[in-house]
Tab-separated table of C-alpha atoms and ligand atoms in Angstrom:
chain	number	residue	atom	x	y	z
K	5	UNK	CA	239.862	-107.720	52.410
K	6	UNK	CA	242.542	-105.668	50.645
K	7	UNK	CA	245.780	-107.582	50.266
K	8	UNK	CA	249.051	-105.651	50.459
K	9	UNK	CA	251.176	-105.409	47.315
K	10	UNK	CA	253.475	-108.284	48.116
K	11	UNK	CA	255.833	-107.602	45.240
K	12	UNK	CA	256.662	-104.225	46.771
K	13	UNK	CA	260.282	-104.166	47.785
K	14	UNK	CA	259.328	-102.861	51.222
K	15	UNK	CA	257.842	-106.279	51.979
K	16	UNK	CA	259.612	-108.433	54.546
K	17	UNK	CA	260.447	-111.964	53.431
K	18	UNK	CA	261.319	-114.973	55.583
K	19	UNK	CA	262.882	-117.963	53.836
K	20	UNK	CA	262.589	-120.989	56.090
K	21	UNK	CA	265.454	-123.434	55.457
K	22	UNK	CA	268.776	-122.024	54.249
K	23	UNK	CA	270.104	-124.929	52.205
K	24	UNK	CA	270.803	-125.483	48.511
K	25	UNK	CA	267.379	-124.028	47.640
K	26	UNK	CA	266.639	-121.486	50.364
K	27	UNK	CA	269.969	-119.674	50.515
K	28	UNK	CA	270.257	-118.720	46.810
K	29	UNK	CA	266.626	-117.579	46.902
K	30	UNK	CA	267.182	-115.449	49.996
K	31	UNK	CA	270.294	-113.856	48.484
K	32	UNK	CA	268.460	-113.132	45.219
K	33	UNK	CA	265.523	-111.574	47.092
K	34	UNK	CA	267.871	-109.126	48.818
K	35	UNK	CA	269.366	-108.216	45.416
K	36	UNK	CA	265.982	-106.945	44.189
K	37	UNK	CA	265.367	-104.983	47.360
K	38	UNK	CA	263.445	-107.174	49.792
K	39	UNK	CA	264.342	-107.279	53.467
K	40	UNK	CA	265.092	-110.968	53.977
K	41	UNK	CA	265.403	-113.179	57.037
K	42	UNK	CA	267.011	-116.542	56.364
K	43	UNK	CA	265.581	-118.877	58.987
K	44	UNK	CA	267.897	-121.803	59.697
K	45	UNK	CA	267.640	-124.062	62.695
K	46	UNK	CA	270.834	-126.039	62.128
K	47	UNK	CA	273.306	-124.370	64.473
K	48	UNK	CA	276.431	-125.037	62.408
K	49	UNK	CA	274.789	-123.737	59.220
K	50	UNK	CA	273.480	-120.706	61.114
K	51	UNK	CA	276.952	-119.951	62.484
K	52	UNK	CA	278.465	-120.282	58.990
K	53	UNK	CA	275.854	-117.929	57.525
K	54	UNK	CA	276.418	-115.400	60.281
K	55	UNK	CA	280.141	-115.364	59.544
K	56	UNK	CA	279.395	-115.037	55.793
K	57	UNK	CA	280.651	-118.495	54.983
K	58	UNK	CA	278.519	-120.104	52.280
K	59	UNK	CA	278.213	-123.908	52.100
K	60	UNK	CA	276.330	-123.765	48.776
K	61	UNK	CA	278.229	-123.584	45.441
K	62	UNK	CA	275.723	-121.216	43.876
K	63	UNK	CA	276.398	-118.539	46.514
K	64	UNK	CA	279.943	-117.305	47.076
K	65	UNK	CA	281.122	-115.876	50.392
K	66	UNK	CA	281.345	-112.466	48.694
K	67	UNK	CA	277.737	-112.704	47.481
K	68	UNK	CA	276.633	-113.620	50.966
K	69	UNK	CA	278.548	-110.667	52.367
K	70	UNK	CA	276.858	-108.357	49.842
K	71	UNK	CA	273.470	-109.783	50.813
K	72	UNK	CA	274.206	-109.061	54.463
K	73	UNK	CA	275.102	-105.510	53.441
K	74	UNK	CA	271.674	-105.231	51.822
K	75	UNK	CA	269.921	-106.414	54.973
K	76	UNK	CA	270.009	-110.224	54.844
K	77	UNK	CA	269.912	-111.678	58.324
K	78	UNK	CA	270.289	-115.323	59.300
K	79	UNK	CA	268.091	-116.168	62.297
K	80	UNK	CA	267.306	-119.383	64.186
K	81	UNK	CA	263.538	-118.938	64.287
K	82	UNK	CA	260.616	-116.762	63.251
K	83	UNK	CA	259.898	-115.802	66.826
K	84	UNK	CA	262.230	-112.844	67.242
K	85	UNK	CA	261.688	-111.065	63.940
K	86	UNK	CA	259.317	-108.500	62.543
K	87	UNK	CA	256.249	-110.329	61.175
K	88	UNK	CA	257.018	-111.193	57.525
K	89	UNK	CA	254.702	-110.402	54.600
K	90	UNK	CA	255.990	-113.360	52.593
K	91	UNK	CA	257.096	-116.759	53.889
K	92	UNK	CA	258.924	-119.162	51.596
K	93	UNK	CA	259.332	-122.694	52.910
K	94	UNK	CA	262.298	-124.611	51.483
K	95	UNK	CA	262.861	-127.432	53.948
K	96	UNK	CA	263.834	-131.046	53.199
K	97	UNK	CA	261.323	-133.630	52.019
K	98	UNK	CA	263.110	-136.931	52.614
K	99	UNK	CA	261.949	-140.519	52.526
K	100	UNK	CA	261.667	-142.413	55.792
K	101	UNK	CA	261.662	-146.189	55.349
K	102	UNK	CA	260.905	-145.567	51.673
K	103	UNK	CA	257.853	-143.402	52.412
K	104	UNK	CA	257.416	-139.605	52.093
K	105	UNK	CA	258.230	-137.781	55.317
K	106	UNK	CA	256.508	-134.392	55.498
K	107	UNK	CA	257.710	-133.828	59.074
K	108	UNK	CA	259.877	-130.826	58.121
K	109	UNK	CA	257.020	-129.198	56.200
K	110	UNK	CA	254.676	-129.811	59.123
K	111	UNK	CA	257.042	-128.160	61.608
K	112	UNK	CA	257.752	-125.230	59.290
K	113	UNK	CA	254.005	-124.739	58.669
K	114	UNK	CA	253.356	-124.801	62.437
K	115	UNK	CA	256.077	-122.182	62.976
K	116	UNK	CA	254.704	-119.999	60.166
K	117	UNK	CA	251.120	-120.445	61.407
K	118	UNK	CA	252.057	-119.193	64.854
K	119	UNK	CA	253.198	-115.792	63.481
K	120	UNK	CA	250.994	-115.521	60.362
K	121	UNK	CA	249.043	-112.279	60.013
K	122	UNK	CA	246.032	-111.543	57.762
K	123	UNK	CA	247.041	-110.784	54.163
K	124	UNK	CA	250.484	-112.384	54.390
K	125	UNK	CA	251.542	-114.917	51.780
K	126	UNK	CA	252.969	-118.410	52.353
K	127	UNK	CA	254.767	-120.197	49.503
K	128	UNK	CA	255.945	-123.793	49.649
K	129	UNK	CA	258.993	-124.570	47.484
K	130	UNK	CA	259.972	-128.009	48.756
K	131	UNK	CA	259.482	-130.849	46.307
K	132	UNK	CA	256.492	-132.930	47.337
K	133	UNK	CA	253.504	-134.936	46.136
K	134	UNK	CA	250.394	-133.292	44.663
K	135	UNK	CA	247.978	-132.101	47.335
K	136	UNK	CA	250.593	-131.170	49.956
K	137	UNK	CA	250.011	-127.405	49.842
K	138	UNK	CA	246.235	-127.421	49.887
K	139	UNK	CA	245.367	-130.615	51.744
K	140	UNK	CA	248.286	-130.890	54.166
K	141	UNK	CA	249.670	-127.390	54.790
K	142	UNK	CA	246.536	-125.241	54.615
K	143	UNK	CA	244.815	-126.923	57.624
K	144	UNK	CA	248.020	-126.648	59.697
K	145	UNK	CA	248.372	-122.948	58.874
K	146	UNK	CA	244.717	-122.300	59.769
K	147	UNK	CA	244.943	-124.251	63.019
K	148	UNK	CA	248.093	-122.490	64.222
K	149	UNK	CA	247.173	-118.972	63.098
K	150	UNK	CA	243.482	-118.970	63.950
K	151	UNK	CA	242.923	-117.542	60.450
K	152	UNK	CA	240.559	-118.947	57.835
K	153	UNK	CA	241.193	-119.794	54.178
K	154	UNK	CA	240.981	-116.521	52.250
K	155	UNK	CA	242.386	-114.438	55.101
K	156	UNK	CA	245.920	-115.187	53.970
K	157	UNK	CA	247.507	-116.171	50.668
K	158	UNK	CA	248.966	-119.598	49.955
K	159	UNK	CA	250.772	-121.018	46.960
K	160	UNK	CA	253.332	-123.447	45.633
K	161	UNK	CA	256.299	-122.902	43.369
K	162	UNK	CA	258.717	-125.781	42.759
K	163	UNK	CA	262.420	-125.004	42.808
K	164	UNK	CA	264.296	-126.121	39.702
K	165	UNK	CA	267.734	-124.971	40.796
K	166	UNK	CA	270.572	-127.166	39.520
K	167	UNK	CA	273.496	-126.459	41.866
K	168	UNK	CA	276.713	-125.853	39.954
K	169	UNK	CA	275.008	-125.469	36.548
K	170	UNK	CA	277.037	-122.768	34.743
K	171	UNK	CA	274.277	-121.939	32.221
K	172	UNK	CA	270.986	-122.007	34.104
K	173	UNK	CA	270.511	-120.358	37.471
K	174	UNK	CA	267.652	-119.133	39.597
K	175	UNK	CA	267.100	-116.034	37.470
K	176	UNK	CA	267.088	-117.461	33.937
K	177	UNK	CA	265.226	-120.694	34.716
K	178	UNK	CA	261.454	-120.202	34.262
K	179	UNK	CA	259.574	-120.604	37.555
K	180	UNK	CA	256.263	-122.468	37.730
K	181	UNK	CA	253.852	-120.755	40.139
K	182	UNK	CA	250.442	-121.636	41.567
K	183	UNK	CA	248.036	-120.483	44.274
K	184	UNK	CA	245.076	-121.944	46.117
K	185	UNK	CA	242.943	-119.066	44.747
K	186	UNK	CA	243.315	-116.208	42.295
K	187	UNK	CA	244.651	-113.721	44.829
K	188	UNK	CA	247.243	-116.239	45.992
K	189	UNK	CA	248.368	-116.987	42.438
K	190	UNK	CA	248.701	-113.257	41.730
K	191	UNK	CA	250.817	-112.770	44.857
K	192	UNK	CA	253.099	-115.760	44.195
K	193	UNK	CA	253.528	-114.706	40.542
K	194	UNK	CA	254.279	-111.112	41.564
K	195	UNK	CA	256.860	-112.170	44.143
K	196	UNK	CA	258.755	-114.544	41.870
K	197	UNK	CA	258.232	-112.193	38.922
K	198	UNK	CA	260.425	-109.744	40.814
K	199	UNK	CA	263.166	-112.373	41.208
K	200	UNK	CA	263.292	-114.344	37.949
K	201	UNK	CA	263.048	-113.633	34.215
K	202	UNK	CA	259.907	-115.668	33.592
K	203	UNK	CA	257.101	-117.112	35.686
K	204	UNK	CA	254.826	-119.859	34.383
K	205	UNK	CA	251.440	-119.800	36.135
K	206	UNK	CA	249.527	-123.084	36.351
K	207	UNK	CA	245.932	-123.593	37.444
K	208	UNK	CA	246.343	-125.412	40.770
K	209	UNK	CA	248.977	-126.112	43.396
K	210	UNK	CA	248.630	-129.842	42.688
K	211	UNK	CA	249.551	-129.198	39.033
K	212	UNK	CA	252.648	-127.287	40.076
K	213	UNK	CA	253.574	-130.019	42.569
K	214	UNK	CA	253.190	-132.719	39.942
K	215	UNK	CA	255.102	-130.689	37.340
K	216	UNK	CA	258.226	-130.888	39.472
K	217	UNK	CA	257.776	-134.620	40.049
K	218	UNK	CA	257.269	-135.236	36.332
K	219	UNK	CA	260.522	-133.404	35.551
K	220	UNK	CA	262.547	-135.447	38.022
K	221	UNK	CA	260.833	-138.743	37.230
K	222	UNK	CA	261.559	-138.153	33.531
K	223	UNK	CA	265.238	-137.767	34.330
K	224	UNK	CA	265.309	-140.716	36.711
K	225	UNK	CA	263.647	-143.053	34.195
K	226	UNK	CA	265.898	-141.984	31.311
K	227	UNK	CA	269.048	-142.456	33.376
K	228	UNK	CA	267.789	-145.920	34.331
K	229	UNK	CA	267.177	-146.699	30.649
K	230	UNK	CA	270.712	-145.828	29.667
K	231	UNK	CA	272.177	-147.546	32.746
K	232	UNK	CA	270.427	-150.786	31.896
K	233	UNK	CA	271.439	-150.473	28.256
K	234	UNK	CA	275.056	-149.895	29.356
K	235	UNK	CA	275.081	-153.301	30.997
K	236	UNK	CA	273.608	-155.047	27.960
K	237	UNK	CA	275.912	-153.131	25.611
K	238	UNK	CA	278.871	-154.406	27.616
K	239	UNK	CA	277.615	-157.980	27.175
K	240	UNK	CA	277.284	-157.337	23.437
K	241	UNK	CA	280.767	-155.833	23.193
K	242	UNK	CA	279.381	-152.449	22.149
K	243	UNK	CA	280.700	-149.131	23.509
K	244	UNK	CA	277.678	-147.464	25.141
K	245	UNK	CA	279.374	-144.054	25.214
K	246	UNK	CA	279.876	-143.967	21.477
K	247	UNK	CA	276.273	-145.132	20.973
K	248	UNK	CA	274.888	-142.370	23.204
K	249	UNK	CA	277.029	-139.736	21.473
K	250	UNK	CA	275.914	-140.939	18.048
K	251	UNK	CA	272.229	-140.958	19.055
K	252	UNK	CA	272.616	-137.441	20.463
K	253	UNK	CA	273.414	-136.124	16.976
K	254	UNK	CA	269.702	-136.520	16.161
K	255	UNK	CA	268.398	-132.969	16.344
K	256	UNK	CA	264.885	-133.937	17.449
K	257	UNK	CA	263.133	-136.639	19.494
K	258	UNK	CA	266.194	-137.656	21.522
K	259	UNK	CA	267.664	-136.258	24.705
K	260	UNK	CA	271.114	-137.275	25.886
K	261	UNK	CA	271.452	-139.120	29.197
K	262	UNK	CA	274.648	-140.898	30.162
K	263	UNK	CA	275.238	-144.001	32.247
K	264	UNK	CA	277.035	-143.860	35.577
K	265	UNK	CA	277.422	-145.491	38.980
K	266	UNK	CA	273.821	-144.664	40.010
K	267	UNK	CA	271.864	-141.562	40.996
K	268	UNK	CA	272.231	-139.384	44.083
K	269	UNK	CA	271.413	-136.065	45.690
K	270	UNK	CA	268.213	-134.960	47.261
K	271	UNK	CA	266.104	-135.236	44.115
K	272	UNK	CA	266.323	-138.310	41.881
K	273	UNK	CA	266.579	-141.014	44.549
K	274	UNK	CA	263.690	-139.412	46.446
K	275	UNK	CA	261.206	-137.410	44.375
K	276	UNK	CA	259.884	-140.135	42.028
K	277	UNK	CA	259.054	-142.203	45.104
K	278	UNK	CA	256.864	-139.354	46.411
K	279	UNK	CA	254.846	-139.593	43.220
K	280	UNK	CA	254.749	-143.400	43.215
K	281	UNK	CA	253.631	-143.408	46.857
K	282	UNK	CA	250.779	-141.049	46.173
K	283	UNK	CA	249.679	-142.884	43.034
K	284	UNK	CA	249.466	-146.062	45.078
K	285	UNK	CA	247.590	-144.292	47.907
K	286	UNK	CA	244.990	-142.821	45.598
K	287	UNK	CA	244.622	-145.458	42.891
K	288	UNK	CA	246.006	-148.626	44.477
K	289	UNK	CA	248.206	-149.023	41.391
K	290	UNK	CA	251.985	-149.353	41.276
K	291	UNK	CA	253.791	-146.675	39.267
K	292	UNK	CA	255.802	-149.267	37.363
K	293	UNK	CA	258.192	-146.907	35.597
K	294	UNK	CA	259.329	-145.450	38.921
K	295	UNK	CA	259.687	-148.841	40.588
K	296	UNK	CA	261.732	-150.186	37.693
K	297	UNK	CA	263.927	-147.080	37.511
K	298	UNK	CA	264.539	-147.245	41.288
K	299	UNK	CA	265.497	-150.884	40.980
K	300	UNK	CA	267.944	-150.325	38.110
K	301	UNK	CA	269.553	-147.157	39.476
K	302	UNK	CA	269.783	-148.515	43.047
K	303	UNK	CA	271.691	-151.539	41.775
K	304	UNK	CA	274.286	-149.639	39.741
K	305	UNK	CA	276.731	-149.463	42.696
K	306	UNK	CA	276.552	-153.290	42.893
K	307	UNK	CA	277.429	-153.416	39.222
K	308	UNK	CA	280.386	-151.090	39.723
K	309	UNK	CA	281.658	-153.325	42.547
K	310	UNK	CA	281.142	-156.357	40.306
K	311	UNK	CA	283.332	-154.700	37.643
K	312	UNK	CA	285.977	-153.753	40.215
K	313	UNK	CA	286.029	-157.387	41.354
K	314	UNK	CA	286.385	-158.661	37.783
K	315	UNK	CA	289.188	-156.213	36.972
K	316	UNK	CA	291.136	-157.214	40.078
K	317	UNK	CA	290.436	-160.852	39.301
K	318	UNK	CA	292.144	-160.408	35.927
K	319	UNK	CA	295.261	-159.472	37.888
K	320	UNK	CA	294.856	-162.501	40.172
K	321	UNK	CA	293.882	-160.170	43.031
K	322	UNK	CA	290.928	-160.152	45.382
K	323	UNK	CA	288.982	-157.110	46.580
K	324	UNK	CA	289.956	-158.120	50.100
K	325	UNK	CA	293.299	-156.547	50.866
K	326	UNK	CA	293.384	-154.422	47.702
K	327	UNK	CA	294.051	-150.697	47.890
K	328	UNK	CA	291.356	-148.923	45.870
K	329	UNK	CA	291.170	-145.189	45.199
K	330	UNK	CA	287.638	-143.801	44.893
K	331	UNK	CA	287.673	-140.607	42.823
K	332	UNK	CA	284.639	-138.504	43.714
K	333	UNK	CA	282.222	-138.638	46.634
K	334	UNK	CA	279.754	-135.992	45.396
K	335	UNK	CA	276.800	-137.356	43.459
K	336	UNK	CA	277.460	-135.131	40.470
K	337	UNK	CA	280.269	-133.240	38.825
K	338	UNK	CA	281.392	-129.892	40.233
K	339	UNK	CA	279.212	-130.172	43.328
K	340	UNK	CA	280.158	-130.883	46.930
K	341	UNK	CA	276.794	-132.473	47.685
K	342	UNK	CA	277.272	-136.116	48.633
K	343	UNK	CA	273.788	-136.759	49.992
K	344	UNK	CA	272.510	-140.132	48.752
K	345	UNK	CA	275.578	-140.303	46.492
K	346	UNK	CA	276.103	-143.658	44.742
K	347	UNK	CA	279.819	-143.207	45.528
K	348	UNK	CA	278.952	-143.844	49.166
K	349	UNK	CA	277.311	-147.148	48.310
K	350	UNK	CA	280.296	-148.192	46.169
K	351	UNK	CA	282.802	-147.267	48.915
K	352	UNK	CA	280.841	-149.048	51.635
K	353	UNK	CA	280.455	-152.186	49.561
K	354	UNK	CA	284.173	-152.267	48.751
K	355	UNK	CA	285.053	-151.747	52.408
K	356	UNK	CA	282.631	-154.493	53.420
K	357	UNK	CA	284.493	-156.828	51.045
K	358	UNK	CA	287.751	-155.986	52.798
K	359	UNK	CA	289.271	-153.350	50.477
K	360	UNK	CA	291.270	-150.447	51.812
K	361	UNK	CA	289.594	-147.434	50.190
K	362	UNK	CA	291.235	-144.024	49.787
K	363	UNK	CA	288.832	-141.244	48.891
K	364	UNK	CA	289.692	-138.193	46.764
K	365	UNK	CA	287.271	-135.339	46.089
K	366	UNK	CA	288.634	-131.853	45.433
K	367	UNK	CA	285.167	-130.290	45.727
K	368	UNK	CA	284.744	-131.330	49.336
K	369	UNK	CA	286.576	-129.326	51.966
K	370	UNK	CA	288.460	-131.041	54.747
K	371	UNK	CA	286.173	-129.466	57.336
K	372	UNK	CA	283.050	-131.120	55.831
K	373	UNK	CA	281.727	-133.857	58.107
K	374	UNK	CA	282.186	-137.052	56.113
K	375	UNK	CA	280.465	-140.408	56.315
K	376	UNK	CA	281.873	-142.758	58.944
K	377	UNK	CA	284.979	-144.649	57.887
K	378	UNK	CA	285.997	-142.238	55.112
K	379	UNK	CA	288.804	-139.701	54.989
K	380	UNK	CA	289.811	-137.352	52.201
K	381	UNK	CA	293.199	-137.392	50.505
K	382	UNK	CA	294.514	-135.305	47.600
K	383	UNK	CA	295.282	-137.364	44.483
K	384	UNK	CA	299.010	-136.592	44.657
K	385	UNK	CA	299.125	-137.599	48.342
K	386	UNK	CA	297.674	-141.077	47.841
K	387	UNK	CA	299.861	-143.762	49.398
K	388	UNK	CA	301.179	-146.173	46.799
K	389	UNK	CA	300.857	-148.921	45.738
K	390	UNK	CA	297.312	-148.678	44.385
K	391	UNK	CA	295.646	-151.746	42.891
K	392	UNK	CA	292.806	-149.921	41.172
K	393	UNK	CA	291.171	-146.493	40.926
K	394	UNK	CA	287.485	-146.036	40.259
K	395	UNK	CA	286.258	-142.764	38.768
K	396	UNK	CA	282.862	-141.994	40.281
K	397	UNK	CA	282.424	-138.223	39.817
K	398	UNK	CA	283.705	-136.178	36.860
K	399	UNK	CA	284.758	-132.974	38.648
K	400	UNK	CA	286.559	-130.438	36.446
K	401	UNK	CA	288.996	-129.956	39.326
K	402	UNK	CA	290.418	-133.456	38.864
K	403	UNK	CA	293.562	-133.540	36.725
K	404	UNK	CA	292.601	-136.442	34.458
K	405	UNK	CA	295.961	-136.659	32.658
K	406	UNK	CA	297.716	-137.005	35.979
K	407	UNK	CA	295.144	-139.532	37.187
K	408	UNK	CA	295.515	-141.626	34.008
K	409	UNK	CA	299.286	-141.762	34.609
K	410	UNK	CA	299.134	-142.189	38.401
K	411	UNK	CA	297.044	-145.337	38.624
K	412	UNK	CA	297.805	-148.595	36.852
K	413	UNK	CA	294.225	-149.758	36.444
K	414	UNK	CA	291.168	-147.523	36.262
K	415	UNK	CA	287.450	-148.228	36.141
K	416	UNK	CA	285.955	-145.146	34.529
K	417	UNK	CA	282.214	-145.040	35.257
K	418	UNK	CA	281.914	-141.510	33.776
K	419	UNK	CA	283.936	-141.887	30.571
K	420	UNK	CA	286.139	-138.926	31.403
K	421	UNK	CA	289.209	-140.676	30.034
K	422	UNK	CA	287.462	-141.478	26.725
K	423	UNK	CA	289.551	-144.576	26.388
K	424	UNK	CA	287.665	-147.289	28.114
K	425	UNK	CA	284.075	-148.399	27.922
K	426	UNK	CA	281.872	-148.863	30.952
K	427	UNK	CA	283.505	-152.177	31.829
K	428	UNK	CA	286.791	-150.397	32.340
K	429	UNK	CA	288.454	-152.463	29.619
K	430	UNK	CA	289.715	-151.343	26.260
K	431	UNK	CA	287.557	-152.568	23.358
I	527	LIG	N1	269.150	-129.428	46.299
I	527	LIG	C1	268.564	-129.289	45.132
I	527	LIG	O1	269.246	-129.279	44.100
I	527	LIG	C2	267.061	-129.100	45.016
I	527	LIG	C3	266.543	-128.666	43.790
I	527	LIG	C4	265.172	-128.456	43.682
I	527	LIG	C5	264.342	-128.732	44.763
I	527	LIG	N2	264.872	-129.196	45.939
I	527	LIG	C6	263.936	-129.434	47.046
I	527	LIG	O2	263.987	-128.305	47.923
I	527	LIG	C7	263.803	-128.718	49.286
I	527	LIG	C8	264.994	-128.280	50.123
I	527	LIG	O3	266.148	-128.916	49.600
I	527	LIG	P1	267.626	-128.444	49.962
I	527	LIG	O4	268.528	-129.190	49.043
I	527	LIG	O5	267.702	-126.968	50.009
I	527	LIG	O6	267.752	-129.030	51.445
I	527	LIG	P2	268.882	-128.695	52.533
I	527	LIG	O7	268.896	-129.842	53.468
I	527	LIG	O8	270.163	-128.272	51.855
I	527	LIG	O9	268.315	-127.401	53.269
I	527	LIG	C9	267.177	-127.418	54.044
I	527	LIG	C10	267.471	-126.640	55.312
I	527	LIG	O10	266.255	-126.458	56.029
I	527	LIG	C11	266.588	-126.432	57.417
I	527	LIG	N3	265.346	-126.611	58.170
I	527	LIG	C12	264.549	-127.695	58.222
I	527	LIG	N4	263.445	-127.440	58.946
I	527	LIG	C13	263.541	-126.156	59.362
I	527	LIG	C14	262.721	-125.306	60.146
I	527	LIG	N5	261.539	-125.729	60.640
I	527	LIG	N6	263.141	-124.044	60.403
I	527	LIG	C15	264.329	-123.608	59.896
I	527	LIG	N7	265.145	-124.357	59.144
I	527	LIG	C16	264.755	-125.625	58.874
I	527	LIG	C17	267.615	-127.523	57.562
I	527	LIG	O11	268.385	-127.374	58.716
I	527	LIG	C18	268.430	-127.346	56.268
I	527	LIG	O12	269.555	-126.517	56.466
I	527	LIG	C19	263.605	-130.228	49.236
I	527	LIG	O13	262.233	-130.502	49.140
I	527	LIG	C20	264.290	-130.618	47.931
I	527	LIG	O14	263.753	-131.812	47.393
I	527	LIG	C21	266.221	-129.371	46.086
């Protein structure tokens, strides 16, 4: 069978899932000339996209408007559109009760299968465990399309996007690509080759799937290492921040990771567990590094609350009845993404102990639905008196000089004030 030239700009692309990963990809694909449908089933996101309102930092409203001008169309399903030549699936891969939940991939694959035509190409981008594309998705696509392996193209390419990163974006970050056969690899490489500066082909989809999990597990484990060391350093009276900065002057063999209140977002708290789950399924062995890193990082919010308690205790105050300002809900600086954020765990624990918590986060708009029991306030509108402020996210939009003056006692879990070590006390 002769496959169409899928890198040709006349090809029609459908990107299923218009979130942090799918929307920037869809916008980029329109910029190089593809006709792109952004398939989004969440009604509020769909409405926002249709009125050119972007909820993703990496895409501005103006960029979205330009994409619409080039033919980008947000649609609720694949049913009412011209049959695409290329499908990219970028749907969530969460954990349910600590286990991988491929439900979104299953549903997306069923939808794609029902409109898949011979010669079209399906690319999975969601982060997932090795074997998902070939062992899990391929049979679903065949069943729902009535096509056989070889009659369509199928590949995997992990997304490495780092929302809010000013240096590395979709275009200048090399893209790992893989296919279930040679023709599929060629098609996936040609498609992404049109969008990004460099593609990195690997031999199998499972290799590409594991590459992504290795990258995120590496980060998760190294953050856990420095988080655990931060606690011991505090016991030893050593400033962990100065130690990390000094170690980072080594020009080889060391990579800088900094301690904090824990890990969040859709990647680090989730992805390593996909790998650990599969290792256990296939080999019966625990992936000890992942389990240990989960344990350490998951308990960092407890440690932050412990430090808050100790700092209030020094003032003869209890957490109960204290007014505490939480600075930052997002899980990382300069992002509005608060999914799985450790700030949430800190806030909930403080509230459970009876504190009155005021939340400030200049990256999060007032219209964003917030977790139950939280409300946003601007720093200069915080009701006084405040017993303690805890810095949880180092957004550039925070005015740190003003914050340092505004609050009498501050626990700085991100070292933005450069004056206190992780315990929040001067050395
Ligand atoms: N956010 C990141 O920084 C990042 C980076 C790299 C990889 N990833 C991975 O990419 C994948 C997507 O992550 P995200 O952050 O973009 O998630 P997201 O939740 O922001 O977006 C996913 C979107 O898919 C939509 N959706 C789900 N099923 C659908 C369906 N059948 N049809 C149409 N729309 C559907 C959801 O409504 C949602 O809007 C995940 O596997 C994630 O682990 C995320």
